[in-house]
Coordinates of C-alpha atoms (C1' of nucleotides) in Angstrom, one line a residue:
Chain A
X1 CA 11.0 -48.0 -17.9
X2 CA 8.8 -50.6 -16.7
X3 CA 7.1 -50.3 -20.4
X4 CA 10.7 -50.7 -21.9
X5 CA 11.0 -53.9 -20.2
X6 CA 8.0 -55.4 -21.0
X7 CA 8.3 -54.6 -24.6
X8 CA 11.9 -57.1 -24.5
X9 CA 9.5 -59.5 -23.5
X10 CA 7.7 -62.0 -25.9
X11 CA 4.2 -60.7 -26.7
X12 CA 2.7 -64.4 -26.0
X13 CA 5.0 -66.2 -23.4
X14 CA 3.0 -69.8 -24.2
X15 CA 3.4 -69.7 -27.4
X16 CA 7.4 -68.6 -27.2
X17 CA 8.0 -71.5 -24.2
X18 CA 6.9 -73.9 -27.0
X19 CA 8.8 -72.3 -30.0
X20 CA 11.8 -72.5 -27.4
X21 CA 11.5 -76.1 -26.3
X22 CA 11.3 -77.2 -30.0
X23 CA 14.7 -75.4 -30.6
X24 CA 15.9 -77.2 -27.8
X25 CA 14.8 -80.1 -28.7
X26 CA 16.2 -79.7 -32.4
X27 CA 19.7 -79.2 -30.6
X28 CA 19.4 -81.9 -28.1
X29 CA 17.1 -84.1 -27.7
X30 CA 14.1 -84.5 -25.6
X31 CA 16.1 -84.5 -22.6
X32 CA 17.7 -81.5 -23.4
X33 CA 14.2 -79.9 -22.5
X34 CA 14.7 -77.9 -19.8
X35 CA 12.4 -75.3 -18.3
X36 CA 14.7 -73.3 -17.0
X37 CA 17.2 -73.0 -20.5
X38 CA 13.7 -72.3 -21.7
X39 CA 13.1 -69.2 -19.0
X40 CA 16.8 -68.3 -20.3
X41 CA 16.4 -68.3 -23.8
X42 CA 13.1 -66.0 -23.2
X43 CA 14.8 -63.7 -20.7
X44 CA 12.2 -64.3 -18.1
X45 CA 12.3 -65.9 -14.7
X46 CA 12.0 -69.9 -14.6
X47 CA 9.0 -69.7 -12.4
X48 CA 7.2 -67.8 -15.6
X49 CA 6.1 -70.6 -18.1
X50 CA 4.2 -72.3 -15.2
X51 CA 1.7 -69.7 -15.3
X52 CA 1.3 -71.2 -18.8
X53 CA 1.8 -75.0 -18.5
X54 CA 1.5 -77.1 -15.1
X55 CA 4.9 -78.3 -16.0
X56 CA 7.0 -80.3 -18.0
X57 CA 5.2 -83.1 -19.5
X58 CA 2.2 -80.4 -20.3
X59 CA 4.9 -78.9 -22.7
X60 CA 5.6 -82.4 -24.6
X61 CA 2.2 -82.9 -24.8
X62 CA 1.4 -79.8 -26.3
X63 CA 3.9 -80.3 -28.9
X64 CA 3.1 -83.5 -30.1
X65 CA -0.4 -83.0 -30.5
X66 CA 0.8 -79.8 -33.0
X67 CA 2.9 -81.9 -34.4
X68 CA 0.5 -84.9 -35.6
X69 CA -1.8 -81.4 -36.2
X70 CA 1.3 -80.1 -38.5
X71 CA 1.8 -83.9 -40.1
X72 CA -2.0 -84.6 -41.6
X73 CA -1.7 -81.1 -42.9
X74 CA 1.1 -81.5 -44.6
X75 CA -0.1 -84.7 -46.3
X76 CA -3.3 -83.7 -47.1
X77 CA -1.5 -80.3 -48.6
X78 CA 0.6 -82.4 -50.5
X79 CA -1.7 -84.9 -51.8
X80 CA -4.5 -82.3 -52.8
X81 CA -2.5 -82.2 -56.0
X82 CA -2.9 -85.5 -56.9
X83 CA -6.1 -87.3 -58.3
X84 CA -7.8 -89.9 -55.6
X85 CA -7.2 -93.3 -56.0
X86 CA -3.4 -92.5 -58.0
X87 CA -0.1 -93.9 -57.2
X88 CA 0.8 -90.6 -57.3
X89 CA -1.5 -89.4 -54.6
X90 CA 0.0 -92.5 -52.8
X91 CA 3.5 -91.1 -53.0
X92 CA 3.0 -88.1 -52.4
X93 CA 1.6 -88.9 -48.6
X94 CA 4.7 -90.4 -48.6
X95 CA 6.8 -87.6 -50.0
X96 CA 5.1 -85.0 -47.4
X97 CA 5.7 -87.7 -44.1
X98 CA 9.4 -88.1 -45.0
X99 CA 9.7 -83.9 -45.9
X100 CA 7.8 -83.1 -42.3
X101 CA 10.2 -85.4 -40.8
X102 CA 13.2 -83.8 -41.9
X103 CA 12.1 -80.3 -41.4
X104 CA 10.0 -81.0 -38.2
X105 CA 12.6 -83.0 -35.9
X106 CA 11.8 -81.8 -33.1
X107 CA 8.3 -82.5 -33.5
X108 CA 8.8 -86.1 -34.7
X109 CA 11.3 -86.8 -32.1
X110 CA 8.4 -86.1 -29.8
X111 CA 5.7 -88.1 -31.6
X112 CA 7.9 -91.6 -31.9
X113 CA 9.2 -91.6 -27.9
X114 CA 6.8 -93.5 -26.1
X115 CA 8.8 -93.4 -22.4
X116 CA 9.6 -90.0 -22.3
X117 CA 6.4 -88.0 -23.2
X118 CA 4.0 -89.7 -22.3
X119 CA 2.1 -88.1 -24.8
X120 CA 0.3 -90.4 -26.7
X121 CA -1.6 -91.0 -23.5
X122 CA -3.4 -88.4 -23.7
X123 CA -6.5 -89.0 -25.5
X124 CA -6.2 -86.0 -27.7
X125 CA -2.4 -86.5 -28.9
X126 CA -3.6 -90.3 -30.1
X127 CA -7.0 -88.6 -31.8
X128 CA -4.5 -86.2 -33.7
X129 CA -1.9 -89.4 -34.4
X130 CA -5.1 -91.5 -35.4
X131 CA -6.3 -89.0 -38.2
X132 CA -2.9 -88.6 -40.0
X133 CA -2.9 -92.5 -39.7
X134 CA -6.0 -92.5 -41.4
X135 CA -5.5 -90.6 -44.2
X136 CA -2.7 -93.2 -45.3
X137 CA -5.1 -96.0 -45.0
X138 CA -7.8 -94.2 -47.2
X139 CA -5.2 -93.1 -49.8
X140 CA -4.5 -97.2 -49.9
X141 CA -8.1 -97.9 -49.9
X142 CA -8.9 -95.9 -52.6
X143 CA -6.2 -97.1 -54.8
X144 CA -7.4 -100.5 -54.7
X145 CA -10.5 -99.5 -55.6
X146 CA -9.4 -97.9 -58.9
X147 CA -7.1 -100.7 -59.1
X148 CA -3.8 -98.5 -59.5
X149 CA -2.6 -100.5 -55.9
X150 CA -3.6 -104.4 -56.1
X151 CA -3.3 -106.3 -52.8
X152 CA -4.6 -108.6 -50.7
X153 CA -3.5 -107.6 -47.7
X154 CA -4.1 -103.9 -47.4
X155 CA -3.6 -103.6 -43.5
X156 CA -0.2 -104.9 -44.1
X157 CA 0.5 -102.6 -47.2
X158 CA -0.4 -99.3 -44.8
X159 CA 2.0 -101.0 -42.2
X160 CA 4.8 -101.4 -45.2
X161 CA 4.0 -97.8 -46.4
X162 CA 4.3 -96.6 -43.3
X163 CA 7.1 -98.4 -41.9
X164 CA 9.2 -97.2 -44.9
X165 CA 8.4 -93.4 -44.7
X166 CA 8.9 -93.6 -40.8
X167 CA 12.1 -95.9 -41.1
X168 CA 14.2 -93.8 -44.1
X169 CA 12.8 -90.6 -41.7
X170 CA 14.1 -92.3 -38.6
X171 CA 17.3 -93.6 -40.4
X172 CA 17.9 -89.8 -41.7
X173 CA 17.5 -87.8 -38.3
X174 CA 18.6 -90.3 -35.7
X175 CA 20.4 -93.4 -37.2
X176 CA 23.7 -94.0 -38.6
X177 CA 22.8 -93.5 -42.0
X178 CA 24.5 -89.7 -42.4
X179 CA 27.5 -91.4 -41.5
X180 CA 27.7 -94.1 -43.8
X181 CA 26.0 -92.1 -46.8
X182 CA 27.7 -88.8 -46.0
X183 CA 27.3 -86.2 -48.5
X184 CA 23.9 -87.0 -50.0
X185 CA 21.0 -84.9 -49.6
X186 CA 18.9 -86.4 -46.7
X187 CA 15.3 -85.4 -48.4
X188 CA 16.8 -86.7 -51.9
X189 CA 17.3 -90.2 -50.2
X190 CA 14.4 -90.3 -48.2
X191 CA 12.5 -89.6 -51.4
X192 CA 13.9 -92.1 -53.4
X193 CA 12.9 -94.6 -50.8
X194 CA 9.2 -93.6 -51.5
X195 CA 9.6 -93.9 -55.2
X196 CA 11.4 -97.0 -55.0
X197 CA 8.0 -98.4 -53.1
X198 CA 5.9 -96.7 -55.3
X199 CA 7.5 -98.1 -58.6
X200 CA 7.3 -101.6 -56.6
X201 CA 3.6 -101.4 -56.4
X202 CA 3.3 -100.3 -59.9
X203 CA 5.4 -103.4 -61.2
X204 CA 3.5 -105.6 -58.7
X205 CA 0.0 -104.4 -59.8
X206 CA 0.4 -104.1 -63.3
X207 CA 1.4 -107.8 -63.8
X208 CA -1.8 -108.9 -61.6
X209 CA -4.3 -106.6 -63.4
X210 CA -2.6 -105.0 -66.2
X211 CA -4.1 -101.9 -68.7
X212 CA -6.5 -101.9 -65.9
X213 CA -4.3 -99.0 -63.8
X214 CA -5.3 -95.6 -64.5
X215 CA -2.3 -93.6 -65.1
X216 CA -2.5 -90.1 -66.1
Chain B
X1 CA 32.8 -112.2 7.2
X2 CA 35.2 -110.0 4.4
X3 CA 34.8 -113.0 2.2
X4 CA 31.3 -113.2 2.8
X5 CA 30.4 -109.6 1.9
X6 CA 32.6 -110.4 -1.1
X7 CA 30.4 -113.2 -2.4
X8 CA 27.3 -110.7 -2.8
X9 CA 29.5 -108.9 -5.3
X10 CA 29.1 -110.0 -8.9
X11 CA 31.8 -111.4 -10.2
X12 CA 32.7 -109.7 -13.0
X13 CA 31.7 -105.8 -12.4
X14 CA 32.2 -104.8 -15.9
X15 CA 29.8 -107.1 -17.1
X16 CA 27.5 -106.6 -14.6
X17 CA 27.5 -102.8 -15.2
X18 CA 26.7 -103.4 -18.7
X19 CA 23.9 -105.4 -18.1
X20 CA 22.2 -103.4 -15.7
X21 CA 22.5 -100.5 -17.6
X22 CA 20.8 -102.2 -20.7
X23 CA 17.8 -103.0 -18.2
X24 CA 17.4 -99.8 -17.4
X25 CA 18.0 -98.6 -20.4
X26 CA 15.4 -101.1 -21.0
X27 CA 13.1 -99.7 -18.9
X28 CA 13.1 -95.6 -19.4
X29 CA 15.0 -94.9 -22.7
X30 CA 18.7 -93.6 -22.7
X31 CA 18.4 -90.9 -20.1
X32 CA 17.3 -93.1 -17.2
X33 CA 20.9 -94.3 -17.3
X34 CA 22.5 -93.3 -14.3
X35 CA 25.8 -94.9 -13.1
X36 CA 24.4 -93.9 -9.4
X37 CA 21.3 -96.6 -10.0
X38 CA 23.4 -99.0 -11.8
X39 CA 25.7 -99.4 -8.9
X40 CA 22.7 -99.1 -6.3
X41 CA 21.1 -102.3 -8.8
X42 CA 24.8 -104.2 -8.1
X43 CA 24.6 -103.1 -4.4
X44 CA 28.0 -101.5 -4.9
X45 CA 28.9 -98.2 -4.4
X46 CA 28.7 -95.6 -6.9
X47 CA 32.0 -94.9 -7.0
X48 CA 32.9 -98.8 -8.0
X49 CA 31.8 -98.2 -11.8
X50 CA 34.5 -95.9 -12.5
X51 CA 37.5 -98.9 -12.4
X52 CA 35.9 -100.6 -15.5
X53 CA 34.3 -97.2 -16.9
X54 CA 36.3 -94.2 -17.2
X55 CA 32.4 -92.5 -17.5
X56 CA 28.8 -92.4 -18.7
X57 CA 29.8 -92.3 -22.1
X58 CA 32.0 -94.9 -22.4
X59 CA 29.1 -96.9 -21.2
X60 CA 26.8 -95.9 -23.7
X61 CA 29.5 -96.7 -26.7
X62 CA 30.2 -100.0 -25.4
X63 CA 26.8 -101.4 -25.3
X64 CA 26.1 -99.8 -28.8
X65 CA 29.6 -101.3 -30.1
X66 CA 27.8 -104.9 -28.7
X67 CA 24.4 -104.0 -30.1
X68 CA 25.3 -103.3 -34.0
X69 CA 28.1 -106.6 -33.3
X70 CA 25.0 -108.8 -32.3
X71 CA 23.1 -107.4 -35.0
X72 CA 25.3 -109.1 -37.2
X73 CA 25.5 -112.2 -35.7
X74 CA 21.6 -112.5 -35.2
X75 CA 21.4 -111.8 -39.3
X76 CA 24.2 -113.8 -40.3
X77 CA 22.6 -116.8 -38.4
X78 CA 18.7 -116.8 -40.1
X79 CA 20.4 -115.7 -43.2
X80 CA 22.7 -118.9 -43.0
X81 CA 19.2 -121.4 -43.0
X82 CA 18.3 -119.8 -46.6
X83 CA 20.1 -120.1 -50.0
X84 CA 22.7 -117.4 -51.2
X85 CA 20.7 -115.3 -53.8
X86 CA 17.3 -116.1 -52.6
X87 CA 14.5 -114.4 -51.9
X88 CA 14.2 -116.1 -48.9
X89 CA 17.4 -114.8 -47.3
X90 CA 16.2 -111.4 -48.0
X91 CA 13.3 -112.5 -46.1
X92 CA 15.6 -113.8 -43.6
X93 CA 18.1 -110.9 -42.8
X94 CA 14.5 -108.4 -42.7
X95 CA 13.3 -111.2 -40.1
X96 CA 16.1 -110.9 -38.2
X97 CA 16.8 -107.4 -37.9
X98 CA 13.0 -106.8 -37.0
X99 CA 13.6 -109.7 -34.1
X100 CA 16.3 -108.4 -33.0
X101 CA 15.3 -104.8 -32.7
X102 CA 11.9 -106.3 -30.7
X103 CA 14.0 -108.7 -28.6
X104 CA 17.0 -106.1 -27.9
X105 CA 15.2 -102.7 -27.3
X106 CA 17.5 -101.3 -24.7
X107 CA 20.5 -102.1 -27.8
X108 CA 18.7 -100.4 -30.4
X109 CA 17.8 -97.4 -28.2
X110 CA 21.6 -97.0 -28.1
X111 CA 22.3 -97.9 -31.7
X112 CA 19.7 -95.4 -33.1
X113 CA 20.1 -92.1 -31.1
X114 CA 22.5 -89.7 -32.0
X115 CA 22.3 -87.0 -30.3
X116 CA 22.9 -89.1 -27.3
X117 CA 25.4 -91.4 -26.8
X118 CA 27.6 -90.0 -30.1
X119 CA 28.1 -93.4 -29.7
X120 CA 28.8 -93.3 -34.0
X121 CA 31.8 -91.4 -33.3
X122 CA 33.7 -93.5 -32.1
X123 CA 35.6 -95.6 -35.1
X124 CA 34.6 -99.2 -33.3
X125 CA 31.4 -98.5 -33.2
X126 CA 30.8 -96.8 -36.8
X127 CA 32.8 -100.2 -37.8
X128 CA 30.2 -102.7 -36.7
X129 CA 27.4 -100.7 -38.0
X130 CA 28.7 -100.9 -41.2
X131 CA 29.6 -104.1 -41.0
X132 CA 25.7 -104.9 -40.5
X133 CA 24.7 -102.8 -43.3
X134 CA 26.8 -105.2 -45.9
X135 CA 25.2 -108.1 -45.1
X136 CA 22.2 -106.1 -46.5
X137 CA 23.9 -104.6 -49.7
X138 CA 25.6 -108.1 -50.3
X139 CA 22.2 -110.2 -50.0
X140 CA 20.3 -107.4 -52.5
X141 CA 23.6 -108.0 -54.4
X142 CA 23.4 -111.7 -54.8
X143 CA 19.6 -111.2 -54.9
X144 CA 20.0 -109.6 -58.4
X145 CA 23.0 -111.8 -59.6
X146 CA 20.4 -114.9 -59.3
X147 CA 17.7 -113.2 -61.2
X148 CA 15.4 -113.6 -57.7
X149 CA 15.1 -109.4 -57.8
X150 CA 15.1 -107.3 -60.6
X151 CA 15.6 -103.8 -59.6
X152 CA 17.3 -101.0 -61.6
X153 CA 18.5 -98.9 -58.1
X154 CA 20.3 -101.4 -55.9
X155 CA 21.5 -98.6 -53.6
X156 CA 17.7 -97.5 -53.4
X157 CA 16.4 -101.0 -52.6
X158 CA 19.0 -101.7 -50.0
X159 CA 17.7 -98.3 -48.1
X160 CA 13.9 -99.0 -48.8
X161 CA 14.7 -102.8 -47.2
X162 CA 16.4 -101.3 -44.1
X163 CA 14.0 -98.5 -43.7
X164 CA 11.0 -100.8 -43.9
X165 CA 12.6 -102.9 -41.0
X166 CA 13.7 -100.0 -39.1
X167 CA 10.6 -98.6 -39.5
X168 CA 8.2 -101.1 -38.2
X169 CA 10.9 -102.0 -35.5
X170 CA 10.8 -98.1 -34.2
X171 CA 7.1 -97.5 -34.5
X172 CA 6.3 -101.2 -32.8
X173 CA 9.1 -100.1 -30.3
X174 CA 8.3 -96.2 -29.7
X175 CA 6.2 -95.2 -31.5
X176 CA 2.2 -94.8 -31.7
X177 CA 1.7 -98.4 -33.3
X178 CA 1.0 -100.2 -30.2
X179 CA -1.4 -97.8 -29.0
X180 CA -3.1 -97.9 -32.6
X181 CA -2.7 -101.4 -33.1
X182 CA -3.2 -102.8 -29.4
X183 CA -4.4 -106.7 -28.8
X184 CA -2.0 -107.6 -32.3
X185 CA 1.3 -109.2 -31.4
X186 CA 4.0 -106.8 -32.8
X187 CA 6.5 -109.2 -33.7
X188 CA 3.6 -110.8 -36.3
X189 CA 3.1 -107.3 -37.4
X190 CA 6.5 -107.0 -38.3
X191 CA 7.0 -110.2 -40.5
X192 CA 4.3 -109.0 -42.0
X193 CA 5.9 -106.2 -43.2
X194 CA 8.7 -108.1 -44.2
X195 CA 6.7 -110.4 -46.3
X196 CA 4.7 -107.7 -47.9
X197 CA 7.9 -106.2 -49.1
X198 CA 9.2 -109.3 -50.2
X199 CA 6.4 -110.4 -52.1
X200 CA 6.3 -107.2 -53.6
X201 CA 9.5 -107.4 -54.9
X202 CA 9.2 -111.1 -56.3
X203 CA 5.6 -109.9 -58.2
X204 CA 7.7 -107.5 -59.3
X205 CA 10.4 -109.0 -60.7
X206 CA 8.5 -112.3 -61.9
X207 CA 7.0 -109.6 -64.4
X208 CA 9.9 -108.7 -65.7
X209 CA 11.8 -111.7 -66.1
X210 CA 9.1 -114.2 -66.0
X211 CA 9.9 -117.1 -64.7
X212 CA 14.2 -117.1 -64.0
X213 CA 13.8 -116.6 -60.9
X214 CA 14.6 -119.3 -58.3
X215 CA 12.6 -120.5 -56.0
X216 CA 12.8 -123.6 -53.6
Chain C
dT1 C1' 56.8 -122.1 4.4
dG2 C1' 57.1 -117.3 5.5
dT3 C1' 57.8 -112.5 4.8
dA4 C1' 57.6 -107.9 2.3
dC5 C1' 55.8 -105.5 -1.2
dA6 C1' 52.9 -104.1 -5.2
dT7 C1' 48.5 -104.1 -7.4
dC8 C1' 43.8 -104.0 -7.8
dA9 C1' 38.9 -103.0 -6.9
dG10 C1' 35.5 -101.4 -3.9
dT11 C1' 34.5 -97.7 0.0
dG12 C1' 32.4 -93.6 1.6
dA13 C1' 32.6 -88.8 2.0
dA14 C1' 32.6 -84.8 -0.5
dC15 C1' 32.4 -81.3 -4.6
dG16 C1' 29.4 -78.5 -7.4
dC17 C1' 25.7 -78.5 -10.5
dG18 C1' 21.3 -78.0 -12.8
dC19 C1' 17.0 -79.3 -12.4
dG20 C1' 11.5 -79.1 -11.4
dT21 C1' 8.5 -77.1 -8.6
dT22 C1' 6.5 -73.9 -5.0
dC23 C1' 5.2 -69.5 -3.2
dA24 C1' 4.5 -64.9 -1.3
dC25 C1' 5.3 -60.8 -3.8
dT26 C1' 4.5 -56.9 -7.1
dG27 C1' 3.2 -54.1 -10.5
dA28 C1' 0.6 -53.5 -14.7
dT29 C1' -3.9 -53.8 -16.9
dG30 C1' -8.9 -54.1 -17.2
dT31 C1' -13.6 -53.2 -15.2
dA32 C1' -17.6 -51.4 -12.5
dC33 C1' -19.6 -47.6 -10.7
Chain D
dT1 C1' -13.1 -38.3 -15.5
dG2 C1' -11.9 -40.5 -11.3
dT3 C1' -11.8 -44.0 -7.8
dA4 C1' -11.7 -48.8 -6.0
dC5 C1' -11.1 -53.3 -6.8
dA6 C1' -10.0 -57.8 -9.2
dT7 C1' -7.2 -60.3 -12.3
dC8 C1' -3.3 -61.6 -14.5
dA9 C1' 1.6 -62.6 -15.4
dG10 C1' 6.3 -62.2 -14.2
dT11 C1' 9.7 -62.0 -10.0
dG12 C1' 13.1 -63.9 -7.2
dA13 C1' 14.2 -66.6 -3.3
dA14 C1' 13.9 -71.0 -1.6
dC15 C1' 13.0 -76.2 -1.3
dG16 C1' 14.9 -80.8 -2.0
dC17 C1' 16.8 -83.9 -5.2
dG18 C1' 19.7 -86.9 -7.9
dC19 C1' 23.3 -86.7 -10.7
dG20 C1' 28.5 -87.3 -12.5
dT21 C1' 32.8 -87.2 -10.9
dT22 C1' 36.9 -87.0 -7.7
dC23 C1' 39.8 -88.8 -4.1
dA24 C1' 42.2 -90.5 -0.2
dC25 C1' 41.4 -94.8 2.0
dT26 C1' 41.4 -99.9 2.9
dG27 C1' 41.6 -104.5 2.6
dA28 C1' 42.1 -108.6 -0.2
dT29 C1' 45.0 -110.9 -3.6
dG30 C1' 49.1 -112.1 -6.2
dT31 C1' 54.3 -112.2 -6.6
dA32 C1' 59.3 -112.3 -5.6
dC33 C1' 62.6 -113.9 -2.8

DNA sequence: TGTACATCAGTGAACGCGCGTTCACTGATGTAC
DNA sequence: TGTACATCAGTGAACGCGCGTTCACTGATGTAC
């Protein structure tokens, strides 16, 4: 019988303490973190998940590194199907931010919460944060340099591209935005936020250097 | 000695709640709200709160009511230095919105959390917010009646404008940009954003209808 | 001017609660010989 | 194959804590006559 209850128990507590604090999270908010509803929702005593994590903020940390982890992939999945130097690859970094976003809330609720977590104080959260950074400012650099994105300023463009994915993201999970546009799909308005940028930067390019974009 | 214990007191306790609230709110997000501290902040007992406050969440939805109101105001006044259907008062309401959300953390905490406060569901506050987000819609409005932006999707522009403000305002707020960014003044970084969108737009539109647009 | 009464706002004790964390324990599993 | 031992992970009781909220109270202030 003692075999009967250890097979109700999850084969690998860690990784079910983390799969149950993102579900929390999802419902509630950071602060709705709890060790113990975590124990709960695992069937296991609350003293168990510190044999796996020192304690609360080890959790947090753990998830926002996966979750930068879980953002470059998705961007660099999504962009893989677009040529270098493209608009399209350009949009498409933003597509997959604004689709982790709204599929990973939990996750980015962590990653953009500087006084609760912590996390970004640890050196190897901000690495992870640092490298999905970086693949937006290389997608920008290379567009300039097939001159499908033409800028002066291409520190500020990253911040713009950035600040718009993160924003209509931020708007959709947390803002008042469902309220006041109720009844649209949240991924088809964060999407047409990318492609309204994206057609900007066309318009804006074209006119500076134009035939000179390569456009498949 | 009644009368002197009295003059500690702040004058008005409702006011003072609110404001000691928003510093801590200030100072550890949303959830290091406590009506205990608050009243230990106002040397008052914890009890004293409840006469102006029937609870914790009544708190909350009157600071975010105040929040999306001065919102309005703080747009409505830069927006008021700048011609109707200029660019630069699109400039000026993204100016002011970024400011605001730099200068009034502990508000936009409140305005932007759902989960939290529910603060959106109540009618007042839901009001204000939209009132906010029509001094948006009507400057893209006028923006395109004057020829200054040429833009197919109004509805799209006015949600890439707010998300890019938003967005630079969260990530400079909470996010990893002042980690990634250290040593650069954030509100700079965000008029930069503001400008690079605006710039974008008028490149943009200058293409298409060269020359009708106004400029001072 | 003085008295009686109502109102208001802060007091302080008490309630129950859930939390993070610690710790000695137990029992299952793996390993060395 | 069998024995002795070490390791590991979950147990369950206990700790102290701060919290939101309630409530009978008190004393100051305003008002009616």
């Amino acid at each position: 019988m003692a075999a009967k209850r250890r097979a109700t128990r999850p084969a690998d507590l860690r990784k079910a303490v983390l799969e149950a604090s993102l579900a929390l999270i999802e419902e509630g908010g950071i602060e709705a973190l709890s060790l113990r509803e975590v124990a709960r929702r695992m069937h296991v005593t609350h003293g168990a998940p510190y044999h796996h994590f020192p304690d609360r903020a080890a959790i947090l940390a753990a998830l926002a590194e996966e979750g930068f982890a879980l953002l470059a992939d998705a961007m660099r999945a999504e962009m893989a199907d677009e040529a270098p130097g493209s608009l399209e690859r350009f949009e498409a970094a933003g597509r997959a931010y604004v689709s982790f976003a709204l599929e990973h809330t939990a996750h980015m609720k962590l990653m953009c919460r500087s006084e609760l977590g912590r996390a970004l104080e640890h050196p190897r959260v901000c690495a992870r944060a640092g490298e999905a950074m970086q693949l937006l400012v290389d997608c920008v650099e290379e567009c300039r340099s097939t001159g499908a994105i033409v800028h002066d300023d291409p520190a500020a463009l990253v911040l713009t591209s950035w600040a718009c994915a993160h924003g209509i993201a931020a708007l959709l999970i947390d803002g008042p935005l469902p309220g006041l546009r109720a009844g649209e799909h949240p991924l088809d308005l964060g999407h047409s936020v990318i492609n309204a940028l994206s057609s900007l930067l066309e318009l804006s390019s074209r006119k500076r250097r134009p035939r000179r974009t390569r456009r498949r």
